[in-house]
PDB file of C-alpha atoms in Angstrom:
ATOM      1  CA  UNK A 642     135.955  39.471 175.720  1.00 47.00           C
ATOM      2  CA  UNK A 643     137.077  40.799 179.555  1.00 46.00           C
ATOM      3  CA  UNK A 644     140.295  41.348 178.637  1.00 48.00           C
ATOM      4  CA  UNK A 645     138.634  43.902 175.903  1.00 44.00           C
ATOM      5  CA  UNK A 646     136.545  45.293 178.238  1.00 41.00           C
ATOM      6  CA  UNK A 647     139.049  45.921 180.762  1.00 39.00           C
ATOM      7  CA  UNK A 648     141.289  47.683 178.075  1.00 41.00           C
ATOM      8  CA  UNK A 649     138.217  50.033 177.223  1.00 48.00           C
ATOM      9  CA  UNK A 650     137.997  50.341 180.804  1.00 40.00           C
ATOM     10  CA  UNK A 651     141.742  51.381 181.216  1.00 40.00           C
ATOM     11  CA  UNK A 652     141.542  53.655 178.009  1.00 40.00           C
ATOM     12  CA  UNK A 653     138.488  55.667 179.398  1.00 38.00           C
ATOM     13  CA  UNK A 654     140.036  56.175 182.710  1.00 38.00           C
ATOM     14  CA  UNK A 655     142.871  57.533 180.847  1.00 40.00           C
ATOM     15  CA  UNK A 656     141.184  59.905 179.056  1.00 39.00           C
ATOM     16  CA  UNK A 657     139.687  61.384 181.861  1.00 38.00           C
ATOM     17  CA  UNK A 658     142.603  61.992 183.620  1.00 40.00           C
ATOM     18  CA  UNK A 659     144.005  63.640 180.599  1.00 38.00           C
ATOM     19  CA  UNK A 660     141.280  66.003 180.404  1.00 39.00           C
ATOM     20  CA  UNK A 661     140.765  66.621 183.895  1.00 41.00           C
ATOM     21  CA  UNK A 662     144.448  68.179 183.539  1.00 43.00           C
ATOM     22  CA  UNK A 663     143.953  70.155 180.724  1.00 53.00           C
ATOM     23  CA  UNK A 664     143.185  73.928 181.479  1.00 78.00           C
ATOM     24  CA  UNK A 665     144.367  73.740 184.857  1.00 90.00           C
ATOM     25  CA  UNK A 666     146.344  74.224 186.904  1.00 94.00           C
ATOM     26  CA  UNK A 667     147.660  72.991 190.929  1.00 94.00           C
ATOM     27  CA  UNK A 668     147.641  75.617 193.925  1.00 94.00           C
ATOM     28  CA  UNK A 669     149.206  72.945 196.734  1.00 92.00           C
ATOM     29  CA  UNK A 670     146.184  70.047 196.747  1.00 95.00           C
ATOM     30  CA  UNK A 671     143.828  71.768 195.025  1.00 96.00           C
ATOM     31  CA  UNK A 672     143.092  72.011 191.067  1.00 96.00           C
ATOM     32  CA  UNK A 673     141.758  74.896 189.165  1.00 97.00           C
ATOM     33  CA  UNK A 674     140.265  73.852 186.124  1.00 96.00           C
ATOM     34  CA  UNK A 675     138.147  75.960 183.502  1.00 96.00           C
ATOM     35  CA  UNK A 676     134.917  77.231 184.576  1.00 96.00           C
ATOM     36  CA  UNK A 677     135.724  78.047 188.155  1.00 97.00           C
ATOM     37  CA  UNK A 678     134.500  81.192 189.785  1.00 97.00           C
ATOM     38  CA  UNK A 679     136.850  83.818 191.047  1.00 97.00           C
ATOM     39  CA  UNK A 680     135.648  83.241 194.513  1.00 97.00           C
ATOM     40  CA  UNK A 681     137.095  79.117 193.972  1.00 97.00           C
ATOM     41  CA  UNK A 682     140.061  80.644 192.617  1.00 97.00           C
ATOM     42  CA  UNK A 683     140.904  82.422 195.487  1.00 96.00           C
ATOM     43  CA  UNK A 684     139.891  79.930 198.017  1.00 96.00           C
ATOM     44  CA  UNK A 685     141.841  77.416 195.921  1.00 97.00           C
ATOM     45  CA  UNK A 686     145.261  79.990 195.246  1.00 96.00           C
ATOM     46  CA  UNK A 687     144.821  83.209 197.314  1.00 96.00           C
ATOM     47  CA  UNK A 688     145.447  86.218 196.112  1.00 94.00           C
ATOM     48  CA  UNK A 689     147.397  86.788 192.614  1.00 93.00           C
ATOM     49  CA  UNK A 690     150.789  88.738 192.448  1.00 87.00           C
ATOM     50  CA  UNK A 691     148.826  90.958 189.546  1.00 82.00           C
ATOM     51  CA  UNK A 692     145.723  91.269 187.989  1.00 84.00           C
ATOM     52  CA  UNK A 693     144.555  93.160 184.462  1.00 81.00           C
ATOM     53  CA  UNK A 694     141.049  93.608 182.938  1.00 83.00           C
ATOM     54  CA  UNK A 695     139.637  94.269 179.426  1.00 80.00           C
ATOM     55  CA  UNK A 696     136.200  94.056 177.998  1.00 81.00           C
ATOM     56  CA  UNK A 697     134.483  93.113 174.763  1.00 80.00           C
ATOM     57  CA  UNK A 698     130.864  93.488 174.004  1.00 78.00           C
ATOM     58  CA  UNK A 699     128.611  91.872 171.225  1.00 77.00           C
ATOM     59  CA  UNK A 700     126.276  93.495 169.614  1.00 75.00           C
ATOM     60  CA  UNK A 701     123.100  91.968 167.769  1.00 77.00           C
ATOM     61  CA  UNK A 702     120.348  93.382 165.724  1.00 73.00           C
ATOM     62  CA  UNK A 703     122.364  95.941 163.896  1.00 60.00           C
ATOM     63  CA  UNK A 704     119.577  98.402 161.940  1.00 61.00           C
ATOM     64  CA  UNK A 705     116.696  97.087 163.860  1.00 66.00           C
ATOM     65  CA  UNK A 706     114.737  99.070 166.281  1.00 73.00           C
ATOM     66  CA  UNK A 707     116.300  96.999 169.191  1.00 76.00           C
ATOM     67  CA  UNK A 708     119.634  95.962 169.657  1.00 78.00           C
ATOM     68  CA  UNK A 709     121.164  93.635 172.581  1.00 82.00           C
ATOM     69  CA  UNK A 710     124.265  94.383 173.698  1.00 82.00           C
ATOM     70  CA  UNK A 711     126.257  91.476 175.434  1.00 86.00           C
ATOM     71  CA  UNK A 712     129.563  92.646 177.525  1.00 87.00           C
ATOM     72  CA  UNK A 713     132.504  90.151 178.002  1.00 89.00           C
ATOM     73  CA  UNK A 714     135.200  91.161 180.875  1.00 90.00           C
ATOM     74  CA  UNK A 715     138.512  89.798 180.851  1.00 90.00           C
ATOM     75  CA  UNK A 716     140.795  89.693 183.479  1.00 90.00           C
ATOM     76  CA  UNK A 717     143.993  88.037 183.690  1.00 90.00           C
ATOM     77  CA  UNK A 718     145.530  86.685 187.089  1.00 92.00           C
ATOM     78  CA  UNK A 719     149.168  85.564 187.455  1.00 90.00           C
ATOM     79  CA  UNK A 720     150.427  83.592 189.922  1.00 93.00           C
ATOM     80  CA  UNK A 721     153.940  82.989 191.180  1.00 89.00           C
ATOM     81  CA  UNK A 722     155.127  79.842 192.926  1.00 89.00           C
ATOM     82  CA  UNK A 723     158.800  80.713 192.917  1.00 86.00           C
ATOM     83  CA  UNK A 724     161.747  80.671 190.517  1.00 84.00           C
ATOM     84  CA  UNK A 725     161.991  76.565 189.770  1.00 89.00           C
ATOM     85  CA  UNK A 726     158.021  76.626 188.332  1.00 90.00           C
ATOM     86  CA  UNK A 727     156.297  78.872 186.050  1.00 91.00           C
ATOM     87  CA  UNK A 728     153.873  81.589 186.530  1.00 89.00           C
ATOM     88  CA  UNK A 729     150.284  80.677 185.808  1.00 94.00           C
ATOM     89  CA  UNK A 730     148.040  83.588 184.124  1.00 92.00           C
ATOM     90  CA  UNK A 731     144.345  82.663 184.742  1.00 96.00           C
ATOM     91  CA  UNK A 732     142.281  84.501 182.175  1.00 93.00           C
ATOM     92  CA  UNK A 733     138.249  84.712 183.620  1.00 95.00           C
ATOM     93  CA  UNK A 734     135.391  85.640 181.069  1.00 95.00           C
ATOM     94  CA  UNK A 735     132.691  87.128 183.114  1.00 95.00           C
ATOM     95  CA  UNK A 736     133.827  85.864 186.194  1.00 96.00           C
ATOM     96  CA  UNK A 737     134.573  82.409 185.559  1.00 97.00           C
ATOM     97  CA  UNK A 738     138.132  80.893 184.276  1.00 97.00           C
ATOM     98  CA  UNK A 739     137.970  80.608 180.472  1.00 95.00           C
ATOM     99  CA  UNK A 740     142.379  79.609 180.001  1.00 95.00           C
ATOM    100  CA  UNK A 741     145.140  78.781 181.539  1.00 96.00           C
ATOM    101  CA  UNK A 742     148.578  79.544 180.238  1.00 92.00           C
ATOM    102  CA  UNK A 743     152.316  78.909 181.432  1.00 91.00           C
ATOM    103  CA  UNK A 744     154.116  82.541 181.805  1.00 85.00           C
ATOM    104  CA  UNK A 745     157.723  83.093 182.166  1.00 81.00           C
ATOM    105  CA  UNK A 746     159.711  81.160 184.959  1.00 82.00           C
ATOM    106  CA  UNK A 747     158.534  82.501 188.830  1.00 81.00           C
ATOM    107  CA  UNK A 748     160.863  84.654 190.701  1.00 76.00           C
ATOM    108  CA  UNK A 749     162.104  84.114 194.455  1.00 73.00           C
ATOM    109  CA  UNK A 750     160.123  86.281 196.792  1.00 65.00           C
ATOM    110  CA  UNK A 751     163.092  88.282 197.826  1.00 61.00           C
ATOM    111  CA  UNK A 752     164.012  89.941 194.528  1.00 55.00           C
ATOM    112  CA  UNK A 753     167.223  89.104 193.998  1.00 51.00           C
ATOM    113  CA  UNK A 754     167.511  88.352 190.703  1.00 54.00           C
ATOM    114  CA  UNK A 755     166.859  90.961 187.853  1.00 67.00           C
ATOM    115  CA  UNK A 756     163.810  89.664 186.443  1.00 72.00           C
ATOM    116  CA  UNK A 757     163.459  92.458 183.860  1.00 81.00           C
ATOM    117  CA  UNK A 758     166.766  93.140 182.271  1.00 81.00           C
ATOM    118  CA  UNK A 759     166.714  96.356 180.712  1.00 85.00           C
ATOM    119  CA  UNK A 760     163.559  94.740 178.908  1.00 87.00           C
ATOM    120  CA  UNK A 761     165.645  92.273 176.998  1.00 87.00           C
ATOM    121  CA  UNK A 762     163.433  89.197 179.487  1.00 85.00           C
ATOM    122  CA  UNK A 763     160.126  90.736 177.845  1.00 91.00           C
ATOM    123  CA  UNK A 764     158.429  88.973 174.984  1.00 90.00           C
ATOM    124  CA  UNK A 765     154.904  89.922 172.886  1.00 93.00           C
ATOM    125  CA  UNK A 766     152.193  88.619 174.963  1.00 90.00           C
ATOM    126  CA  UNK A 767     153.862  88.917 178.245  1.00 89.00           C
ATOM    127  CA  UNK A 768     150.557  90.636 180.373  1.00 84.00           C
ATOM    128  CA  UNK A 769     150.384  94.038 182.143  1.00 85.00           C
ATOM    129  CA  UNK A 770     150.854  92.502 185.423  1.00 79.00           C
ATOM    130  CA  UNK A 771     154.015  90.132 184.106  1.00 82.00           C
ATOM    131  CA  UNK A 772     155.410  92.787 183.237  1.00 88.00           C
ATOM    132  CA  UNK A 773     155.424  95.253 186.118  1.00 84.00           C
ATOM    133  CA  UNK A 774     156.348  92.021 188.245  1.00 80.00           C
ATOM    134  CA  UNK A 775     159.640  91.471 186.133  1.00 83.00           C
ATOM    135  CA  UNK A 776     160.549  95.353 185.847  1.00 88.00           C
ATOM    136  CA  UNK A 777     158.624  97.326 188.324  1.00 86.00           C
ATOM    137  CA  UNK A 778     156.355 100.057 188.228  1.00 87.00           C
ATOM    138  CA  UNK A 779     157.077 102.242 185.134  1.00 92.00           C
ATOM    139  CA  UNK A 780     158.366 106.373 185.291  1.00 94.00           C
ATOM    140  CA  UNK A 781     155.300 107.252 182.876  1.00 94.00           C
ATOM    141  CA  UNK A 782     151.666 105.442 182.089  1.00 93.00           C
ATOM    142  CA  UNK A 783     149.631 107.155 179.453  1.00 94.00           C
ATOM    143  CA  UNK A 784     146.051 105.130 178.942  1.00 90.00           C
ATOM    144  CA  UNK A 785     143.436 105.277 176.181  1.00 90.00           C
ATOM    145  CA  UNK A 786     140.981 102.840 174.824  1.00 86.00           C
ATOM    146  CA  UNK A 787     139.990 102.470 170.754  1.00 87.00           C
ATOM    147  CA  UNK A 788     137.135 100.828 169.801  1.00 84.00           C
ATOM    148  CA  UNK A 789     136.912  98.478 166.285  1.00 83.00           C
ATOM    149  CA  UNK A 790     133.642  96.997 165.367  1.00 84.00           C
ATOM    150  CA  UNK A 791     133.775  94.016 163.412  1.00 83.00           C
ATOM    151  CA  UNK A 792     130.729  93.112 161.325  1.00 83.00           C
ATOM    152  CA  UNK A 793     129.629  89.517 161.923  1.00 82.00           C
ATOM    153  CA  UNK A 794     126.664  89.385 159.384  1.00 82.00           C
ATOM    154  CA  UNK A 795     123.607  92.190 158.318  1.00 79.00           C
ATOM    155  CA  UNK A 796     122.217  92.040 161.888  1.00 77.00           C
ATOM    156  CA  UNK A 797     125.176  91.401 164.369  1.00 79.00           C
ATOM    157  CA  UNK A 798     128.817  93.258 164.920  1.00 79.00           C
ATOM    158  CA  UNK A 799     130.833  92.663 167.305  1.00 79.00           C
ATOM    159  CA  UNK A 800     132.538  96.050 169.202  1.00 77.00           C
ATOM    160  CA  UNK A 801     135.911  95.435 170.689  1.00 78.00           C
ATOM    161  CA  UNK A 802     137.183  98.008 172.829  1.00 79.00           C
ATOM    162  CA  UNK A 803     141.107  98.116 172.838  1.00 85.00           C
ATOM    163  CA  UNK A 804     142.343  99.226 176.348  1.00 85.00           C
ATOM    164  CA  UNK A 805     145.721 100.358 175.005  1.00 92.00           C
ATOM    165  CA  UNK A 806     148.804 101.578 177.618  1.00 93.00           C
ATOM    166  CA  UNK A 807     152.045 102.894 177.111  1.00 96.00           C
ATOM    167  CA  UNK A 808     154.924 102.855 179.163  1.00 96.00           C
ATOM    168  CA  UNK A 809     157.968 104.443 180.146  1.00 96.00           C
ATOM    169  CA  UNK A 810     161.168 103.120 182.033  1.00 95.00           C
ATOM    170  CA  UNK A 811     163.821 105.006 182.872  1.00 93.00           C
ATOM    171  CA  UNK A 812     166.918 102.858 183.793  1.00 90.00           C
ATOM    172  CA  UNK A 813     169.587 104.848 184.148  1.00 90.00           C
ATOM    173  CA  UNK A 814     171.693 107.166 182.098  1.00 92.00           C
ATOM    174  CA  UNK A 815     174.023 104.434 180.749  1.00 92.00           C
ATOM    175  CA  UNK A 816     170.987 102.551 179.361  1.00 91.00           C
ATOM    176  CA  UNK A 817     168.165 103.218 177.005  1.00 93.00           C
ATOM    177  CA  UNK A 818     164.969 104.619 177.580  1.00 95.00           C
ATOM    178  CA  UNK A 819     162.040 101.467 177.381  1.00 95.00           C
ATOM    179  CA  UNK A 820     158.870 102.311 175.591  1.00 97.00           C
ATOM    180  CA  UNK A 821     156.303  99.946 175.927  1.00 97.00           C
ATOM    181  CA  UNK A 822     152.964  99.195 174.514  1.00 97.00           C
ATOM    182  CA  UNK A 823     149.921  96.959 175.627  1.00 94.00           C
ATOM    183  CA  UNK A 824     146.499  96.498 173.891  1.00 92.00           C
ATOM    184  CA  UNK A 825     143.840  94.642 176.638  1.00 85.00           C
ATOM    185  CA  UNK A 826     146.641  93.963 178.991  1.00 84.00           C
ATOM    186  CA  UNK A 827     148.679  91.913 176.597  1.00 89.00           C
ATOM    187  CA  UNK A 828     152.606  93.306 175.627  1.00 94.00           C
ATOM    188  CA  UNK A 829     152.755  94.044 171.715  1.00 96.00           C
ATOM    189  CA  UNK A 830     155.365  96.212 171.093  1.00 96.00           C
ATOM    190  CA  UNK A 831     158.908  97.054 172.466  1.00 96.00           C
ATOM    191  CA  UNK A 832     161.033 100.302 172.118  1.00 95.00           C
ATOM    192  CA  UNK A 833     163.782 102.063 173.168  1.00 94.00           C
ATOM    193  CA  UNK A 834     164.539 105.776 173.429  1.00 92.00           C
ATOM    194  CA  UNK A 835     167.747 107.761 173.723  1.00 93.00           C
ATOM    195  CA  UNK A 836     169.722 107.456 177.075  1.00 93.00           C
ATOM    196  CA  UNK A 837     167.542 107.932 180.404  1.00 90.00           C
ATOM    197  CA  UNK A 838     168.667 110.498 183.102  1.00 88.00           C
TER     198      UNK A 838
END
């Protein structure tokens, strides 16, 4: 009967462990973990390398005479601790962190290595801010935002708005234009244009 009790013991302790570590993420001795405020974050990390916001917003009561609107802002932060870890990208709802995600491998402070690659390092989902990290700031940035409204039921939608860039890099004339485009922050589509000048 101990020797069950201790097992239970062991098995719980385990388990919390494991979840304390899921969703988060080290910053020297200190753990971010979801549902920490900005403010924690940056006490905890210090300032990201990049940053990118988006919003959503709710709406209820649909063809009633009131309606409640409920905004959700997104941002993602990435982090780099150097070229032998990955980059962390913090996504906060409203202020407090809702994920955690592994990026592409960190970079060494000094630059030396060509992160970007003609675009050929870039993959769908890479953020904003991973982006301009890799490659640099872009020749051209043309900005809009779409909105789509997805019923929910009779009385509820919810209204997305789509912050959508494109972008331009110029690398040369021996290499193709890059044409890139981002909807909320987030890389989903990759082309190139005739030689660059």
């Amino acid at each position: 009967m101990k020797r069950l009790l201790v097992v239970r013991f062991l098995v719980l302790l385990l388990l919390i462990a494991t979840s304390a570590h899921a969703g988060s993420m080290r910053c020297g001795t200190y753990l971010v973990a979801n549902g920490d405020t900005k403010a924690d974050v940056l006490l905890k990390c210090g300032e990201p390398v990049a940053q990118s916001e988006h919003q959503e917003q709710l709406r209820e009561g649909i063809d009633q005479a009131q309606e409640v609107r409920t905004t959700f802002v997104f941002n993602d932060w990435v982090y780099n601790f150097g070229p032998d870890r990955f980059m962390q990208i913090v996504t906060f709802m409203n202020g407090r962190v809702a994920d955690i995600r592994s990026g592409s491998y960190g970079y060494a402070v000094n630059g030396s290595v060509d992160m970007c690659r003609d675009g050929q390092l870039l993959k769908a989902g890479d953020t904003a801010a991973e982006v301009e990290l890799k490659c640099g700031a872009p020749v051209n940035r043309e900005s809009r935002a779409d909105s789509v409204i997805d019923k929910i039921d009779t009385h509820s939608s919810l209204k997305r708005t789509i912050a959508i860039e494109e972008w331009t890099y110029n690398f040369g004339p021996k290499k193709l234009i890059l044409n890139l485009r981002f909807e909320n922050g987030r890389l989903v589509k990759t082309e190139t244009g005739g030689y660059g000048y």
